[in-house]
């Protein structure tokens, strides 16, 4: 039969996390001082998962994002730096690993820039393009490199607060080496339908 750790890892993978991330979560929770008693890993992981069927998470997602960032760091993914311009206030630098979205950085990023971005950007729908609360304006000089929105994203942008020709949803803008240095402006409001 499966060990408790194997069963817990299989459960995490069934929720849609990659094998590497699931293994990292188990490794983190198995570390001395984590407080997980022997034989209680599956129980603990299920508690962290909350009720995924109703979109309720009790800490597993944050742990998974932390593990993803550690994997990105250790696998040598590049850090992409960019500038955020709030609708009022001074621009500030922000950074994240290749593959992260602006939403990921706002919710799970580290550093002062991520903390400031967290205050400015909301993501009411958890990144499934069912709202426009994470709308950002990509600087015109960078828009072509960042890339335009998909049709589904375009439909949500039309409902956004003061959309522009350079609007994108923060949950859909993923960092790549080619957009290192881009400028993003945060609109002065959001529509949450």
PDB file of C-alpha atoms in Angstrom:
ATOM      1  CA  UNK A   1       0.000   0.000   0.000  1.00  0.00           C
ATOM      2  CA  UNK A   2       0.866   3.686  -0.181  1.00  0.00           C
ATOM      3  CA  UNK A   3       2.630   5.447   2.640  1.00  0.00           C
ATOM      4  CA  UNK A   4       0.868   8.412   4.243  1.00  0.00           C
ATOM      5  CA  UNK A   5       3.236  10.788   2.363  1.00  0.00           C
ATOM      6  CA  UNK A   6       2.574   9.067  -0.991  1.00  0.00           C
ATOM      7  CA  UNK A   7      -1.189   9.246  -0.440  1.00  0.00           C
ATOM      8  CA  UNK A   8      -0.896  12.940   0.465  1.00  0.00           C
ATOM      9  CA  UNK A   9       1.208  13.664  -2.629  1.00  0.00           C
ATOM     10  CA  UNK A  10      -1.283  11.793  -4.858  1.00  0.00           C
ATOM     11  CA  UNK A  11      -4.124  13.859  -3.319  1.00  0.00           C
ATOM     12  CA  UNK A  12      -2.292  17.139  -4.099  1.00  0.00           C
ATOM     13  CA  UNK A  13      -1.644  16.018  -7.689  1.00  0.00           C
ATOM     14  CA  UNK A  14      -5.351  15.138  -8.069  1.00  0.00           C
ATOM     15  CA  UNK A  15      -6.115  18.788  -7.249  1.00  0.00           C
ATOM     16  CA  UNK A  16      -4.128  19.738 -10.359  1.00  0.00           C
ATOM     17  CA  UNK A  17      -0.707  20.586  -8.946  1.00  0.00           C
ATOM     18  CA  UNK A  18       2.388  19.283 -10.753  1.00  0.00           C
ATOM     19  CA  UNK A  19       4.362  16.304  -9.444  1.00  0.00           C
ATOM     20  CA  UNK A  20       7.288  18.624  -8.553  1.00  0.00           C
ATOM     21  CA  UNK A  21       5.116  21.069  -6.625  1.00  0.00           C
ATOM     22  CA  UNK A  22       3.288  18.245  -4.809  1.00  0.00           C
ATOM     23  CA  UNK A  23       6.629  16.684  -3.842  1.00  0.00           C
ATOM     24  CA  UNK A  24       7.860  20.086  -2.636  1.00  0.00           C
ATOM     25  CA  UNK A  25       4.771  20.573  -0.467  1.00  0.00           C
ATOM     26  CA  UNK A  26       5.254  17.148   1.136  1.00  0.00           C
ATOM     27  CA  UNK A  27       8.964  17.876   1.669  1.00  0.00           C
ATOM     28  CA  UNK A  28       8.108  21.229   3.312  1.00  0.00           C
ATOM     29  CA  UNK A  29       5.476  19.677   5.583  1.00  0.00           C
ATOM     30  CA  UNK A  30       7.836  16.781   6.448  1.00  0.00           C
ATOM     31  CA  UNK A  31      10.590  19.112   7.650  1.00  0.00           C
ATOM     32  CA  UNK A  32      11.460  18.984  11.339  1.00  0.00           C
ATOM     33  CA  UNK A  33       9.546  21.714  13.136  1.00  0.00           C
ATOM     34  CA  UNK A  34       6.645  21.780  10.661  1.00  0.00           C
ATOM     35  CA  UNK A  35       4.389  20.342  13.350  1.00  0.00           C
ATOM     36  CA  UNK A  36       2.923  17.550  11.212  1.00  0.00           C
ATOM     37  CA  UNK A  37       2.906  14.336  13.304  1.00  0.00           C
ATOM     38  CA  UNK A  38       3.995  11.074  11.680  1.00  0.00           C
ATOM     39  CA  UNK A  39       1.124   9.431   9.857  1.00  0.00           C
ATOM     40  CA  UNK A  40      -0.924  12.637   9.707  1.00  0.00           C
ATOM     41  CA  UNK A  41       0.325  14.018   6.376  1.00  0.00           C
ATOM     42  CA  UNK A  42      -2.781  13.172   4.315  1.00  0.00           C
ATOM     43  CA  UNK A  43      -5.072  14.531   7.039  1.00  0.00           C
ATOM     44  CA  UNK A  44      -3.017  17.752   7.227  1.00  0.00           C
ATOM     45  CA  UNK A  45      -2.911  18.221   3.425  1.00  0.00           C
ATOM     46  CA  UNK A  46      -6.685  17.699   3.181  1.00  0.00           C
ATOM     47  CA  UNK A  47      -7.168  20.321   5.918  1.00  0.00           C
ATOM     48  CA  UNK A  48      -4.939  22.784   3.988  1.00  0.00           C
ATOM     49  CA  UNK A  49      -6.879  22.077   0.791  1.00  0.00           C
ATOM     50  CA  UNK A  50     -10.093  23.303   2.437  1.00  0.00           C
ATOM     51  CA  UNK A  51     -13.062  22.658   0.166  1.00  0.00           C
ATOM     52  CA  UNK A  52     -11.713  22.898  -3.389  1.00  0.00           C
ATOM     53  CA  UNK A  53     -15.091  21.930  -4.855  1.00  0.00           C
ATOM     54  CA  UNK A  54     -16.430  25.332  -3.733  1.00  0.00           C
ATOM     55  CA  UNK A  55     -13.191  27.250  -4.337  1.00  0.00           C
ATOM     56  CA  UNK A  56     -12.330  27.442  -0.634  1.00  0.00           C
ATOM     57  CA  UNK A  57      -8.603  27.073   0.113  1.00  0.00           C
ATOM     58  CA  UNK A  58      -7.175  26.886   3.639  1.00  0.00           C
ATOM     59  CA  UNK A  59      -3.509  27.516   2.854  1.00  0.00           C
ATOM     60  CA  UNK A  60      -2.536  24.881   0.279  1.00  0.00           C
ATOM     61  CA  UNK A  61      -2.446  27.374  -2.615  1.00  0.00           C
ATOM     62  CA  UNK A  62      -0.119  29.764  -0.759  1.00  0.00           C
ATOM     63  CA  UNK A  63       2.157  26.851   0.150  1.00  0.00           C
ATOM     64  CA  UNK A  64       2.130  25.644  -3.488  1.00  0.00           C
ATOM     65  CA  UNK A  65       3.038  29.152  -4.749  1.00  0.00           C
ATOM     66  CA  UNK A  66       5.884  29.335  -2.251  1.00  0.00           C
ATOM     67  CA  UNK A  67       7.162  25.941  -3.436  1.00  0.00           C
ATOM     68  CA  UNK A  68       6.792  27.047  -7.110  1.00  0.00           C
ATOM     69  CA  UNK A  69       8.918  30.130  -6.447  1.00  0.00           C
ATOM     70  CA  UNK A  70      11.561  28.062  -4.671  1.00  0.00           C
ATOM     71  CA  UNK A  71      11.600  25.626  -7.627  1.00  0.00           C
ATOM     72  CA  UNK A  72      11.906  28.595 -10.031  1.00  0.00           C
ATOM     73  CA  UNK A  73      14.823  29.975  -8.003  1.00  0.00           C
ATOM     74  CA  UNK A  74      16.613  26.639  -7.772  1.00  0.00           C
ATOM     75  CA  UNK A  75      16.037  25.741 -11.433  1.00  0.00           C
ATOM     76  CA  UNK A  76      17.626  29.011 -12.537  1.00  0.00           C
ATOM     77  CA  UNK A  77      14.528  30.740 -13.905  1.00  0.00           C
ATOM     78  CA  UNK A  78      15.279  34.375 -14.651  1.00  0.00           C
ATOM     79  CA  UNK A  79      14.019  37.198 -12.505  1.00  0.00           C
ATOM     80  CA  UNK A  80      12.089  39.681 -14.649  1.00  0.00           C
ATOM     81  CA  UNK A  81      12.027  43.263 -13.414  1.00  0.00           C
ATOM     82  CA  UNK A  82       9.436  45.881 -14.359  1.00  0.00           C
ATOM     83  CA  UNK A  83       8.051  49.228 -13.216  1.00  0.00           C
ATOM     84  CA  UNK A  84       4.586  49.808 -11.789  1.00  0.00           C
ATOM     85  CA  UNK A  85       3.008  53.265 -12.095  1.00  0.00           C
ATOM     86  CA  UNK A  86       0.094  53.706  -9.667  1.00  0.00           C
ATOM     87  CA  UNK A  87      -2.726  56.016 -10.850  1.00  0.00           C
ATOM     88  CA  UNK A  88      -1.491  58.443  -8.185  1.00  0.00           C
ATOM     89  CA  UNK A  89       1.867  58.145  -6.489  1.00  0.00           C
ATOM     90  CA  UNK A  90       5.442  57.444  -7.474  1.00  0.00           C
ATOM     91  CA  UNK A  91       6.433  54.588  -9.804  1.00  0.00           C
ATOM     92  CA  UNK A  92       8.143  51.657  -8.100  1.00  0.00           C
ATOM     93  CA  UNK A  93      10.174  48.638  -9.182  1.00  0.00           C
ATOM     94  CA  UNK A  94       8.693  45.156  -9.010  1.00  0.00           C
ATOM     95  CA  UNK A  95       9.975  41.704  -9.953  1.00  0.00           C
ATOM     96  CA  UNK A  96       8.984  38.082 -10.302  1.00  0.00           C
ATOM     97  CA  UNK A  97      10.179  34.875 -11.922  1.00  0.00           C
ATOM     98  CA  UNK A  98       9.601  33.993 -15.575  1.00  0.00           C
ATOM     99  CA  UNK A  99       6.205  32.339 -15.939  1.00  0.00           C
ATOM    100  CA  UNK A 100       4.547  34.224 -13.068  1.00  0.00           C
ATOM    101  CA  UNK A 101       1.555  36.445 -13.861  1.00  0.00           C
ATOM    102  CA  UNK A 102       1.106  39.924 -12.380  1.00  0.00           C
ATOM    103  CA  UNK A 103      -1.690  38.366 -10.280  1.00  0.00           C
ATOM    104  CA  UNK A 104       0.757  35.705  -8.956  1.00  0.00           C
ATOM    105  CA  UNK A 105       3.217  38.434  -7.966  1.00  0.00           C
ATOM    106  CA  UNK A 106       0.512  40.512  -6.256  1.00  0.00           C
ATOM    107  CA  UNK A 107      -0.785  37.498  -4.328  1.00  0.00           C
ATOM    108  CA  UNK A 108       2.344  35.462  -3.661  1.00  0.00           C
ATOM    109  CA  UNK A 109       5.383  37.504  -4.694  1.00  0.00           C
ATOM    110  CA  UNK A 110       8.081  38.574  -2.309  1.00  0.00           C
ATOM    111  CA  UNK A 111       9.781  41.911  -1.817  1.00  0.00           C
ATOM    112  CA  UNK A 112       8.642  45.489  -1.399  1.00  0.00           C
ATOM    113  CA  UNK A 113       7.413  45.827  -5.007  1.00  0.00           C
ATOM    114  CA  UNK A 114       5.128  42.790  -4.663  1.00  0.00           C
ATOM    115  CA  UNK A 115       3.814  44.133  -1.347  1.00  0.00           C
ATOM    116  CA  UNK A 116       2.990  47.493  -2.980  1.00  0.00           C
ATOM    117  CA  UNK A 117       1.412  45.808  -6.031  1.00  0.00           C
ATOM    118  CA  UNK A 118      -0.763  43.749  -3.648  1.00  0.00           C
ATOM    119  CA  UNK A 119      -2.261  47.036  -2.356  1.00  0.00           C
ATOM    120  CA  UNK A 120      -3.074  48.263  -5.882  1.00  0.00           C
ATOM    121  CA  UNK A 121      -4.422  45.265  -7.766  1.00  0.00           C
ATOM    122  CA  UNK A 122      -7.400  43.113  -6.934  1.00  0.00           C
ATOM    123  CA  UNK A 123      -8.234  39.771  -8.466  1.00  0.00           C
ATOM    124  CA  UNK A 124     -11.839  39.031  -7.595  1.00  0.00           C
ATOM    125  CA  UNK A 125     -12.178  35.895  -9.771  1.00  0.00           C
ATOM    126  CA  UNK A 126      -8.932  34.083  -8.826  1.00  0.00           C
ATOM    127  CA  UNK A 127      -7.529  34.517 -12.330  1.00  0.00           C
ATOM    128  CA  UNK A 128     -10.139  32.692 -14.416  1.00  0.00           C
ATOM    129  CA  UNK A 129     -10.986  35.780 -16.550  1.00  0.00           C
ATOM    130  CA  UNK A 130     -14.454  36.150 -15.044  1.00  0.00           C
ATOM    131  CA  UNK A 131     -13.858  39.740 -13.892  1.00  0.00           C
ATOM    132  CA  UNK A 132     -11.783  42.762 -14.859  1.00  0.00           C
ATOM    133  CA  UNK A 133     -10.556  43.866 -11.416  1.00  0.00           C
ATOM    134  CA  UNK A 134      -6.905  43.115 -12.254  1.00  0.00           C
ATOM    135  CA  UNK A 135      -6.884  45.318 -15.383  1.00  0.00           C
ATOM    136  CA  UNK A 136      -3.571  47.065 -16.063  1.00  0.00           C
ATOM    137  CA  UNK A 137      -2.374  49.396 -18.808  1.00  0.00           C
ATOM    138  CA  UNK A 138       0.772  48.224 -20.594  1.00  0.00           C
ATOM    139  CA  UNK A 139       2.973  51.139 -21.712  1.00  0.00           C
ATOM    140  CA  UNK A 140       2.484  51.603 -25.493  1.00  0.00           C
ATOM    141  CA  UNK A 141       6.221  51.054 -26.131  1.00  0.00           C
ATOM    142  CA  UNK A 142       5.930  47.604 -24.510  1.00  0.00           C
ATOM    143  CA  UNK A 143       2.491  46.491 -25.676  1.00  0.00           C
ATOM    144  CA  UNK A 144       3.647  44.659 -28.795  1.00  0.00           C
ATOM    145  CA  UNK A 145       6.317  42.720 -26.848  1.00  0.00           C
ATOM    146  CA  UNK A 146       3.886  41.863 -24.046  1.00  0.00           C
ATOM    147  CA  UNK A 147       1.271  40.824 -26.605  1.00  0.00           C
ATOM    148  CA  UNK A 148      -2.412  41.628 -27.007  1.00  0.00           C
ATOM    149  CA  UNK A 149      -5.324  39.998 -25.218  1.00  0.00           C
ATOM    150  CA  UNK A 150      -7.119  36.825 -26.325  1.00  0.00           C
ATOM    151  CA  UNK A 151     -10.770  37.153 -27.425  1.00  0.00           C
ATOM    152  CA  UNK A 152     -11.997  35.952 -24.006  1.00  0.00           C
ATOM    153  CA  UNK A 153      -9.730  38.453 -22.250  1.00  0.00           C
ATOM    154  CA  UNK A 154     -10.879  41.215 -24.634  1.00  0.00           C
ATOM    155  CA  UNK A 155     -14.508  40.488 -23.654  1.00  0.00           C
ATOM    156  CA  UNK A 156     -13.669  41.091 -19.973  1.00  0.00           C
ATOM    157  CA  UNK A 157     -11.573  44.202 -20.710  1.00  0.00           C
ATOM    158  CA  UNK A 158     -14.643  45.761 -22.390  1.00  0.00           C
ATOM    159  CA  UNK A 159     -16.344  45.649 -18.963  1.00  0.00           C
ATOM    160  CA  UNK A 160     -13.323  47.116 -17.146  1.00  0.00           C
ATOM    161  CA  UNK A 161     -12.988  50.555 -15.538  1.00  0.00           C
ATOM    162  CA  UNK A 162     -11.864  52.967 -18.299  1.00  0.00           C
ATOM    163  CA  UNK A 163     -10.384  50.353 -20.654  1.00  0.00           C
ATOM    164  CA  UNK A 164      -7.739  51.512 -23.152  1.00  0.00           C
ATOM    165  CA  UNK A 165      -6.157  50.116 -26.314  1.00  0.00           C
ATOM    166  CA  UNK A 166      -3.289  49.010 -24.073  1.00  0.00           C
ATOM    167  CA  UNK A 167      -5.369  47.229 -21.424  1.00  0.00           C
ATOM    168  CA  UNK A 168      -4.550  43.695 -20.320  1.00  0.00           C
ATOM    169  CA  UNK A 169      -5.727  41.600 -17.375  1.00  0.00           C
ATOM    170  CA  UNK A 170      -2.981  41.137 -14.800  1.00  0.00           C
ATOM    171  CA  UNK A 171      -3.860  37.452 -14.443  1.00  0.00           C
ATOM    172  CA  UNK A 172      -3.032  36.957 -18.145  1.00  0.00           C
ATOM    173  CA  UNK A 173       0.260  38.896 -18.379  1.00  0.00           C
ATOM    174  CA  UNK A 174       3.035  36.342 -17.784  1.00  0.00           C
ATOM    175  CA  UNK A 175       6.624  37.402 -17.205  1.00  0.00           C
ATOM    176  CA  UNK A 176       9.166  36.469 -19.892  1.00  0.00           C
ATOM    177  CA  UNK A 177      12.772  37.553 -20.370  1.00  0.00           C
ATOM    178  CA  UNK A 178      11.740  39.658 -23.416  1.00  0.00           C
ATOM    179  CA  UNK A 179       9.602  41.965 -21.304  1.00  0.00           C
ATOM    180  CA  UNK A 180      12.217  42.681 -18.641  1.00  0.00           C
ATOM    181  CA  UNK A 181      11.992  46.447 -18.044  1.00  0.00           C
ATOM    182  CA  UNK A 182       8.340  46.894 -19.105  1.00  0.00           C
ATOM    183  CA  UNK A 183       6.139  49.584 -17.602  1.00  0.00           C
ATOM    184  CA  UNK A 184       2.661  48.889 -16.274  1.00  0.00           C
ATOM    185  CA  UNK A 185       0.164  51.520 -15.096  1.00  0.00           C
ATOM    186  CA  UNK A 186      -2.580  50.641 -12.618  1.00  0.00           C
ATOM    187  CA  UNK A 187      -5.981  52.226 -13.439  1.00  0.00           C
ATOM    188  CA  UNK A 188      -7.573  54.584 -10.922  1.00  0.00           C
ATOM    189  CA  UNK A 189     -10.487  52.245 -10.220  1.00  0.00           C
ATOM    190  CA  UNK A 190     -11.985  48.836 -10.925  1.00  0.00           C
ATOM    191  CA  UNK A 191     -15.393  47.541 -11.922  1.00  0.00           C
ATOM    192  CA  UNK A 192     -16.389  44.360 -10.139  1.00  0.00           C
ATOM    193  CA  UNK A 193     -19.480  43.017 -11.892  1.00  0.00           C
TER     194      UNK A 193
END
